[in-house]
Every structure is written in C-alpha cells, then in structure tokens.
XYZ file of C-alpha atoms in Angstrom:
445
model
C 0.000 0.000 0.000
C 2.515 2.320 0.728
C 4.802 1.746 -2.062
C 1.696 2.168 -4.427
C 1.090 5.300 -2.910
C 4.776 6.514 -3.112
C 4.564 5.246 -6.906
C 1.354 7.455 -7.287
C 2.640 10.639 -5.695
C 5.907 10.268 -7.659
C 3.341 9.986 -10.818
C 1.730 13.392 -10.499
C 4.642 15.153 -9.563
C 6.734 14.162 -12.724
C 3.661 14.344 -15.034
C 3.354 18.188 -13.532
C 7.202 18.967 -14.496
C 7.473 21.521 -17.263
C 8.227 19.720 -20.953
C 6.796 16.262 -19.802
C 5.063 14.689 -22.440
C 4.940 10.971 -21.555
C 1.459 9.567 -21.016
C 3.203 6.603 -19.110
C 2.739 9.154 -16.332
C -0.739 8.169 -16.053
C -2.703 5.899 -13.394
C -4.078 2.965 -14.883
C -7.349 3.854 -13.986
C -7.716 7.593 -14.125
C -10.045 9.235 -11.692
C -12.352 10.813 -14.895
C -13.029 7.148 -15.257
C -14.446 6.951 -12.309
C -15.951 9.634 -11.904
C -17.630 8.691 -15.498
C -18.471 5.291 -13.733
C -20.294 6.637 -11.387
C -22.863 8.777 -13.558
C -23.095 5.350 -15.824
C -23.829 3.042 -12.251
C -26.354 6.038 -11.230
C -28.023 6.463 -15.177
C -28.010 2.206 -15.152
C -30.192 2.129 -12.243
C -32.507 4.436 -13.893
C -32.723 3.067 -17.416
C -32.769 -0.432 -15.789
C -35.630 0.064 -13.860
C -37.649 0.579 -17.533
C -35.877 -2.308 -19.176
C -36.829 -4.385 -16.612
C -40.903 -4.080 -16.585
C -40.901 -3.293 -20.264
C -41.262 -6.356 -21.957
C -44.563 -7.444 -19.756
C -45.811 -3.751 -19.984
C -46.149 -3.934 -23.214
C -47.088 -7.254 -24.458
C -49.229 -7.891 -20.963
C -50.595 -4.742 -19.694
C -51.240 -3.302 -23.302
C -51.495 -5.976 -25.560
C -48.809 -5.919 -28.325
C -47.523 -9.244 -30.107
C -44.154 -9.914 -30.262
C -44.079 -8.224 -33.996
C -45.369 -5.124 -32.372
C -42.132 -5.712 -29.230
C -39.720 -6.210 -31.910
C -40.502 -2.852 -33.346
C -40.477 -1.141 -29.980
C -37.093 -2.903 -29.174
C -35.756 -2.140 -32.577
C -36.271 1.884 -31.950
C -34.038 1.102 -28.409
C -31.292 0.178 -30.811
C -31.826 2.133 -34.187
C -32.749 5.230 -33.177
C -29.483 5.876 -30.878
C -27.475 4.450 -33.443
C -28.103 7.062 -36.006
C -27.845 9.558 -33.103
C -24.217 8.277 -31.954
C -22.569 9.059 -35.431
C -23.571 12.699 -34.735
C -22.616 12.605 -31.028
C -19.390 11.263 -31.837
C -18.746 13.971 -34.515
C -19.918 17.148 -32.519
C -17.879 16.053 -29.233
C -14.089 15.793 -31.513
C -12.092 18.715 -31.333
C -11.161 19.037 -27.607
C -11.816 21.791 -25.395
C -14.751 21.081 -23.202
C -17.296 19.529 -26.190
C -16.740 15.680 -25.118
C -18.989 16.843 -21.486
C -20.590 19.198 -23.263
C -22.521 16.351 -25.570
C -22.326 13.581 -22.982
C -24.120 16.175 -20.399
C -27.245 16.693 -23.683
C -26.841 12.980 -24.520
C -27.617 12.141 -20.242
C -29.893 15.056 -20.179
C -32.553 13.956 -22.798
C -32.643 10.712 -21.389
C -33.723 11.852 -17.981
C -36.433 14.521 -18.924
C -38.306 11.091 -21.544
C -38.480 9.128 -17.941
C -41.486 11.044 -16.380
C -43.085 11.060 -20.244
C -43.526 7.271 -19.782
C -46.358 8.015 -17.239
C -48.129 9.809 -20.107
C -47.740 7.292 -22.711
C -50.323 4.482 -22.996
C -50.122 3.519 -26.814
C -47.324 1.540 -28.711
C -47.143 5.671 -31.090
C -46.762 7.282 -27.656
C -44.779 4.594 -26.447
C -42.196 4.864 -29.403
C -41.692 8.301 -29.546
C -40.402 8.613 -25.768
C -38.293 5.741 -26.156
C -37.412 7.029 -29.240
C -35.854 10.258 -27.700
C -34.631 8.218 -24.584
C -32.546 6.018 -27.174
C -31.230 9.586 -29.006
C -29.823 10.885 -25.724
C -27.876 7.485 -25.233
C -26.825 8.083 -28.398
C -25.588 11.341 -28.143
C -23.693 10.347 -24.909
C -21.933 7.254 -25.461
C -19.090 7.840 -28.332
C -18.326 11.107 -26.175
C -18.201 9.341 -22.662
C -16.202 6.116 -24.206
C -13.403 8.845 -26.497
C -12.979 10.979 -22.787
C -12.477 7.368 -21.063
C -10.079 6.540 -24.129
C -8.555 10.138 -23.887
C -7.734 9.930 -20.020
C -6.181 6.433 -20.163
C -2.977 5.049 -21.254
C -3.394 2.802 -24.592
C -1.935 -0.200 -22.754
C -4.565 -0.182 -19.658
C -7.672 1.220 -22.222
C -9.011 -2.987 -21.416
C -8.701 -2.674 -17.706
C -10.251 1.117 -17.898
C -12.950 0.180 -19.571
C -13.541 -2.852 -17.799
C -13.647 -0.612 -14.348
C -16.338 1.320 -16.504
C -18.375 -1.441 -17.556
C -18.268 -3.072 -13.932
C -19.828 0.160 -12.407
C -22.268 0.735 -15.028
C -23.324 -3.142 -14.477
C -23.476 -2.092 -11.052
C -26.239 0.214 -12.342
C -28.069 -2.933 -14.126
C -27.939 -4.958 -10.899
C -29.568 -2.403 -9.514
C -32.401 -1.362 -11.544
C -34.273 -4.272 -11.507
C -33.961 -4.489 -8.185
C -35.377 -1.323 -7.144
C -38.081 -2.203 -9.992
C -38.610 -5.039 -8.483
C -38.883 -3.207 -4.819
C -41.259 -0.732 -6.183
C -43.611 -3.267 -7.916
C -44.058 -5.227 -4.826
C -45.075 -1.804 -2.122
C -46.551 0.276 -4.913
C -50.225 0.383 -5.674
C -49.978 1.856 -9.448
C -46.517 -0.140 -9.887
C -45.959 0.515 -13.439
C -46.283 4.145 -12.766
C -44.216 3.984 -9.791
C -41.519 2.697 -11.239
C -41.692 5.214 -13.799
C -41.441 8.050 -11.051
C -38.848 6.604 -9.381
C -36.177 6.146 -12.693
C -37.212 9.715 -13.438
C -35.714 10.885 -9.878
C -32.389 8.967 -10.531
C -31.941 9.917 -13.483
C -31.940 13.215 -12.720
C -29.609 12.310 -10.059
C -26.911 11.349 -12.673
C -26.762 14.891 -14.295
C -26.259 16.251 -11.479
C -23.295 13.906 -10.923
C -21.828 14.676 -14.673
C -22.147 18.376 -13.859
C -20.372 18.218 -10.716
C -17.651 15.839 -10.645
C -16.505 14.901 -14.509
C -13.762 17.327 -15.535
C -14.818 19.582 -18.704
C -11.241 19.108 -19.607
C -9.045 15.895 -19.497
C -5.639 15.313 -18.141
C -4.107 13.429 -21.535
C -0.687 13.427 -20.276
C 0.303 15.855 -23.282
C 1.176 19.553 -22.515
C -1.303 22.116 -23.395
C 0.096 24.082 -26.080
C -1.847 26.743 -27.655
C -6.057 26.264 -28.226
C -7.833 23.573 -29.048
C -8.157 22.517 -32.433
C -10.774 22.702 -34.607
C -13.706 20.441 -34.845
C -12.843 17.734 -37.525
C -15.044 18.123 -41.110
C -17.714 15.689 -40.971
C -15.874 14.383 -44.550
C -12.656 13.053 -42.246
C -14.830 11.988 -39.830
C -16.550 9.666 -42.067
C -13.170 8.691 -43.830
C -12.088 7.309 -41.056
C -13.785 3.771 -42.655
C -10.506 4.036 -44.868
C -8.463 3.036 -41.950
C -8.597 -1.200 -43.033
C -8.064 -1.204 -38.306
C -11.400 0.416 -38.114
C -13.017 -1.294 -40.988
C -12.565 -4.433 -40.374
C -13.796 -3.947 -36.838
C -16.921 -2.361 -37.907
C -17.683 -5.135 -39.984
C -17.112 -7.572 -37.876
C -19.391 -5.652 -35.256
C -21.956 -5.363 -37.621
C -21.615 -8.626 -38.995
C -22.217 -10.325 -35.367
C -24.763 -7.590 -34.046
C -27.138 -9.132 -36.904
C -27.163 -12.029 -35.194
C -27.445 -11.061 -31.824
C -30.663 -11.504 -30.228
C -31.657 -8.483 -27.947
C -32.318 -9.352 -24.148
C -35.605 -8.591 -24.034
C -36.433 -11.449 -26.223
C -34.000 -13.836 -24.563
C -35.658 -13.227 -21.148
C -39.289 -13.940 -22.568
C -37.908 -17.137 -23.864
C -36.489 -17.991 -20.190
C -39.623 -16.925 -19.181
C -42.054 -18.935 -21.669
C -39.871 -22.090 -22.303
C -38.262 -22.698 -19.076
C -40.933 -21.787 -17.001
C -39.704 -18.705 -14.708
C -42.819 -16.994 -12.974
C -44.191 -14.167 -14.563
C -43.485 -12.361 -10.774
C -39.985 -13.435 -11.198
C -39.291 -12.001 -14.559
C -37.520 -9.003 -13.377
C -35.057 -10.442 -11.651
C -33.612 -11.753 -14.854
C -31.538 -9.602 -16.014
C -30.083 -9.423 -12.398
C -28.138 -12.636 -13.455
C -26.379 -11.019 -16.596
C -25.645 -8.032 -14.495
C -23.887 -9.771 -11.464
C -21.657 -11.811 -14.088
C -20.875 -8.592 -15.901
C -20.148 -6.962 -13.131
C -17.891 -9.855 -11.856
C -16.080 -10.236 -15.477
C -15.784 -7.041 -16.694
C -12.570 -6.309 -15.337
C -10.763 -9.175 -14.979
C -11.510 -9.662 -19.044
C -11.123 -6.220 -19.875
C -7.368 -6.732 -18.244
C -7.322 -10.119 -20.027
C -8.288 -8.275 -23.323
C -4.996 -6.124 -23.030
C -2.940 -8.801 -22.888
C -4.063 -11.269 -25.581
C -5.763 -9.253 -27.815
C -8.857 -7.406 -27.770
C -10.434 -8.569 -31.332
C -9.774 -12.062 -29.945
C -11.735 -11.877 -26.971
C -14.657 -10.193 -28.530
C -14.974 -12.456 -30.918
C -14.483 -15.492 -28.038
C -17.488 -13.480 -26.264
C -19.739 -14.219 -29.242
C -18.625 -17.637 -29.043
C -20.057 -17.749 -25.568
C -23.132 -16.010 -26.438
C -24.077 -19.208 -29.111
C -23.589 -21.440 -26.199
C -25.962 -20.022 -24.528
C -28.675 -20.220 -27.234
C -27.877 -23.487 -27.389
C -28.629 -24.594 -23.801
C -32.063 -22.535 -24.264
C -32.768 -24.430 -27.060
C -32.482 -27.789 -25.174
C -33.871 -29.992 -23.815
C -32.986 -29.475 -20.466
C -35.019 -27.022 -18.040
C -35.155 -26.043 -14.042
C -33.380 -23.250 -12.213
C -30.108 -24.767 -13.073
C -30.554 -24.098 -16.698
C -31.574 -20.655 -16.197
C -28.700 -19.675 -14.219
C -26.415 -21.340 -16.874
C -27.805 -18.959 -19.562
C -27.702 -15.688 -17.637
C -23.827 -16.699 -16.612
C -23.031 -17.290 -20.453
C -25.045 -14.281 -20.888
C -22.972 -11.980 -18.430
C -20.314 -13.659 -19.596
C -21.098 -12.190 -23.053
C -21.265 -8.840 -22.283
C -18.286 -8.785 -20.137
C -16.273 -10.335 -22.982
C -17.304 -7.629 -25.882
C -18.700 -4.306 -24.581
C -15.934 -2.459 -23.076
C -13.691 -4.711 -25.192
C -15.158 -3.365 -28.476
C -14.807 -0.060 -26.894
C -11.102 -0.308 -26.306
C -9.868 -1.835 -29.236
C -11.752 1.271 -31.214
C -9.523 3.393 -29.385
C -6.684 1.914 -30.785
C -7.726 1.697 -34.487
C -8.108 5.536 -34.835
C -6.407 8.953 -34.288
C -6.764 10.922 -31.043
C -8.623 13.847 -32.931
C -11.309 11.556 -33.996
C -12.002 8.816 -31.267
C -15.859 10.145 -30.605
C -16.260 9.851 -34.606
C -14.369 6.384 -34.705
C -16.624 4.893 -31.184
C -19.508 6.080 -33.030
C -18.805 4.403 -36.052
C -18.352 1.232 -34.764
C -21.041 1.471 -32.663
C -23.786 2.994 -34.837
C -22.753 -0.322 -37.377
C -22.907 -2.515 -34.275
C -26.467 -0.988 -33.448
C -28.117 -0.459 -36.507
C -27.060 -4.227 -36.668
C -28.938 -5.023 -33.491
C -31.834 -3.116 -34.917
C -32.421 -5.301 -38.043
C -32.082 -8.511 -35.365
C -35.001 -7.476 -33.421
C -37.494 -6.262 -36.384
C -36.529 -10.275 -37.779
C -36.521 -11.800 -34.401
C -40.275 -10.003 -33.740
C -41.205 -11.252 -36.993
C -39.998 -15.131 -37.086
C -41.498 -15.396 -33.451
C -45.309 -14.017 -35.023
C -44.447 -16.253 -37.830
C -43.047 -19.657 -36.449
C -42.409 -19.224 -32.572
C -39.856 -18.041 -30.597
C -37.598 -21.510 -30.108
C -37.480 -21.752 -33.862
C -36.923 -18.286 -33.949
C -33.226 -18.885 -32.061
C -32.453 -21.423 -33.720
C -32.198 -19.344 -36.767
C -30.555 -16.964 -35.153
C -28.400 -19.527 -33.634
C -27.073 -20.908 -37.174
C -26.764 -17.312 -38.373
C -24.460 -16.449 -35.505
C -22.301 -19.566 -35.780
C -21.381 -18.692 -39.491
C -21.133 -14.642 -38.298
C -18.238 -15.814 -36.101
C -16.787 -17.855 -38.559
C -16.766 -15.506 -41.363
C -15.541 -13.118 -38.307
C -12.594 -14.668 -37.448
C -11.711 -15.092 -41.040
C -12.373 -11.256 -41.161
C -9.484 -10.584 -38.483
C -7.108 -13.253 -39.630
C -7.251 -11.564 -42.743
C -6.034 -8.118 -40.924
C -3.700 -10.008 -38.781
C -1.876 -12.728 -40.614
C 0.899 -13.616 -37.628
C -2.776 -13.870 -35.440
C -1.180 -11.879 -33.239
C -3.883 -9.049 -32.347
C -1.890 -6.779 -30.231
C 1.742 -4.745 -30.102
C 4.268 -5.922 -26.916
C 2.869 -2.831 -24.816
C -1.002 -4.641 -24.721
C -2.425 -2.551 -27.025
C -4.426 -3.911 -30.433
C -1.621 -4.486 -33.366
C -3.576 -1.469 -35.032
C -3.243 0.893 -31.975
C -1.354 3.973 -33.755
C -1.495 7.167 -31.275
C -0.264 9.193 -33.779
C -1.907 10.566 -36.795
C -0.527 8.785 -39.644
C -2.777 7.353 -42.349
C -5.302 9.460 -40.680
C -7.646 11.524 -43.040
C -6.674 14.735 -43.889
C-alpha cells in the first residue's frame, strides 16, 4: 500500500514537471473514469428500472404481439445508433465539447423518464423511447473517447472494464429497485416510472459536478484547441482497413445477436420462470458482468482485444444453445444468464477499447460512433426479424435461426481478423491492439 502510494505521488509530480510529455505518467485507472463510472452506475439504475418491466408492460398490460415488441425494441437500438454518429462527430475537437454532448446525450434521457407516465399507446410509447434512445446516443461515443482520452493505450481494457463493472453495477440495480417498487406500490408501473425519473436526474447532477470539462491526456497544453474535424474526415475514417474491419465484424455479429428482451421472454415462456420473477432476470447477466468485466477487460490487453470479442460471441451461441435444449429447471436458467454476463463482459468495453486503438486521437468520438452505430443499426435489423420469425413460427425456432446465423457470423468473423492479422497476433508488446497507432498517420486529412 505504501509503495503504491509513493509510486502514485511520484506519478503526479513528474507528469506536472514543465516539458513532460509521456502519457506513461498516467494511473491505470484515471479518476475521470471513475468519476464517469459513477454517472453510468447512477443512469443504469434508472434506465434499468424501464428495461426491466418493459417487456410485460407492453405485451401484458397493453397488448402488443411480439411483432409489435420487436418494433419497440428495434427503436431502443436504431434510433441511438443514427444519433451516436452525430454525437461522436460534434464532441471531436477538444476543449470542453466531449462533457458538453455527454451532459445533452444524459440530459434527454432523464427529462423522456417522467413522459412514460403519459404514454399508454405503442405511437406514444415509441416516440419517448425514441428520444430516450437519441440521448444514449448522443452520450456514449463522447463518454467512451474521454475514457479513451484519459487512459494510457496499454490499460484502455482494464479502464474500460472498471467502466463497464460500475455501469453493471447500475443494471444490478435497476431491476432491483423495480422489483422493490412493484411489490409496495399500488400503481406499480407508474411507480416505477417516477422513481427512474428521480435517478436519473440524479446522474446529471453527478456529470455536472464531478466529470472534468477538460481531461488530463498526459500531453502539454500548447496553444487552443483545435478545430472540430469536417464531418468528410470523420466519415473517412472507414478508410483506416483497423477500423473497418472492426466495424464489420461488429456489424456482422450484431445481426445475429438476439436483444435481451427477447431472450428473457424465452427464459420466461420455455423454461418456465414466474411471470413475478421475470424481473429479476436480467439481475443474473448483471452480477456476471459486473464480476467479469474487469478481470476480461485486463485479459483483453494482454491477448488481444479482437480475440476476446470475438471469443465473447462464441459464448453467447452457447448459450442459445442450452435454451434451445432440452434441459429445463433453475439450473438451466442460471447457466444462460452466466453465459449471458459472460457475453457482455467479454465484448462491450472490449469493443470499446480496441476502437480506441484503431483511430487517431482527434477523432475517437467519430471512430466509437462508427463502430457502434454499425454494431447498433445491426442489433436493430435482429429485433425487427426476431419479432417477426417469433409471429411467424415461434420463438424456439426463432433462435435457432438466429443460432445458425451467428455460428457462421463468427466464422466468417474470425476469417475477417485473420485476414487483418496474418501472424494472429492481435496486439503490439505494450497490450495494445496491433492497429493501436497514437499518432496521426494514415489518418484523413
């Protein structure tokens, strides 16, 4: 303990000495991390708290088919996709615009929570997720490029990982508090509603106060900030074959991956868990998350970050495939929300950090939003065919479609990367993905 503190105090007094320009001079785990953790664990608890009593909201207490949840689950993904590409572009440049988005992007979100309690119709219904989804949209590329920003390139997989675990923290937490409220409250649904609207706000509050407008990046400042990129190199940045081959790969697999709205009605309708139950679900993804996220994200930096994502998808298909047989009880439940977590823990922050080290400082919101507008858009098109093979057939042939479809995605996916990276060695000697660059060559002009 007291060496690591003697290491850290030595830290900020050589990265304050005039002409110092090493980023090594950086904690592993910056406190703008944390400090971004916490308004993600605080926002989680709010937007997890909706997640968790939508699905039976909608398709119990007002009737819609699972055509009719597919679109409304589509719009969670599609509509913040197409958001995040401008997010991403307005918050490059430096200066204070990364907060400045992220702060809209939070924002929007937590004024749509209280509009739930007005909305009764699937129209209605749509149009406040609709701008819920926009402001996570506008506030993800921003919040991931000022995590990316404030972290050395070596620890981005551990940074993230500390992000992801304390936004899980946020998942575990909504549906228990949805789960509180349903129980004591006499109008639940609108109780809950109330109650996510409160924390929400909660989380602004925290952004405002405690996320610097400015990040420590370890460089010196030296004159103003530059210039927000054109929107032209901001899009060219799909000429870098790094951040094109991970976009299609994201893409590739996001068609394929079934949202978890859908995989917790099939828990819930094939494997018999209680309708009362049902919110507790996601509860079991969370708590694996949150126990994964940083040991993998650390993992990630040392064998390669493409590699694990893809293994994470890998892990997702076994877990269709114990849904899909024959076995059923508790056991088999937990099974698929630990492959589940597992998941998660294995690609989101992973994805994340390898972006970071496909594209050049000046553009990291663009490149996260990128990547994750083809990852989401992706998603989108899954749950408009998922809804619509489940009204068709039903939902176990449904996943098994989807199960087939994913097998060949990860195929044709690693394919995809051992095409980039011929020596299958992902990553440079410092951790980082073999395409990590932090300088500005090849970088549009």
């Amino acid at each position: 303990m007291y060496l690591a503190d003697s290491r850290n105090s030595t830290t900020r007094t050589t990265a304050a000495a005039p002409g110092s320009t090493r980023p090594g001079r950086r904690p592993a785990v910056p406190g703008t991390v944390l400090a971004l953790g916490a308004v993600s664990l605080i926002t989680d608890v709010s937007a997890e708290m909706i997640t968790a009593v939508l699905p039976l909201y909608v398709v119990t207490a007002l009737g819609l088919s699972p055509l009719g949840f597919g679109l409304l689950d589509g719009i969670n993904n599609g509509v913040g996709a197409l958001v995040r590409l401008a997010g991403g572009h307005l918050a490059d440049g430096g200066g204070r615009r990364h907060k400045v988005v992220a702060g809209i992007g939070y924002g929007l979100s937590a004024v749509c929570k209280p509009l739930l309690l007005l909305a009764h119709g699937l129209p209605a219904i749509s149009s406040v997720l609709a701008a819920d989804r926009a402001g996570k949209g506008l506030r993800t590329a921003p919040r991931d490029a000022m995590i990316s920003l404030a972290t050395r390139p070596e620890h981005r997989g551990r940074a993230f990982g500390v992000h992801r675990a304390m936004d899980t923290a946020g998942a575990l937490l909504g549906p228990l508090t949805a789960f509180a409220v349903l129980r004591v409250a006499v109008d639940g649904y609108d109780a809950v509603f109330t109650v996510s609207a409160c924390v929400a706000a909660l989380g602004v509050l925290v952004l405002v106060l405690f996320v610097p407008a400015r990040l420590d990046t370890g460089q010196p400042a030296s004159g103003p900030a530059p210039a927000r990129p054109a929107l032209r190199d901001s899009l060219a940045l799909l000429r870098r074959p790094g951040l094109r081959r991970l976009t299609l790969c994201a893409t590739l697999l996001g068609l394929t991956t079934v949202s978890d709205a859908f995989l917790y009605l099939l828990l819930q309708r094939e494997l018999g868990v209680p309708a009362d139950l049902f919110p507790l679900l996601p509860l079991g993804t969370a708590a694996v998350f949150l126990l994964l996220a940083v040991p993998l994200g650390t993992l990630a930096d040392r064998i390669g970050r493409r590699r694990l994502f893809l293994a994470g998808h890998t892990v997702l298909l076994l877990a269709y495939g114990l849904v899909l047989s024959p076995l059923r009880g508790p056991v088999t439940v937990g099974a698929v929300l630990v492959l589940h977590g597992a998941f998660y823990a294995a690609t989101d922050g992973v994805l994340a950090a390898a972006t970071a080290g496909v594209v050049p400082t000046e553009h990291l919101g663009a490149g996260q939003a990128l990547v994750g507008t083809g990852q989401a858009l992706a998603r989108f098109v899954c749950s408009l065919a998922f809804g619509a093979a489940w009204s068709l057939w039903d939902g176990r042939d449904a996943l098994a479609v989807a199960a087939v479809a994913l097998a060949a995605a990860a195929l044709c996916t690693a394919r995809l990367l051992r095409t980039g990276d011929p020596s299958g060695a992902d990553r440079d000697p410092g951790g980082a993905d073999h395409d990590d660059r932090r300088t500005t060559e090849g970088a549009p002009r």
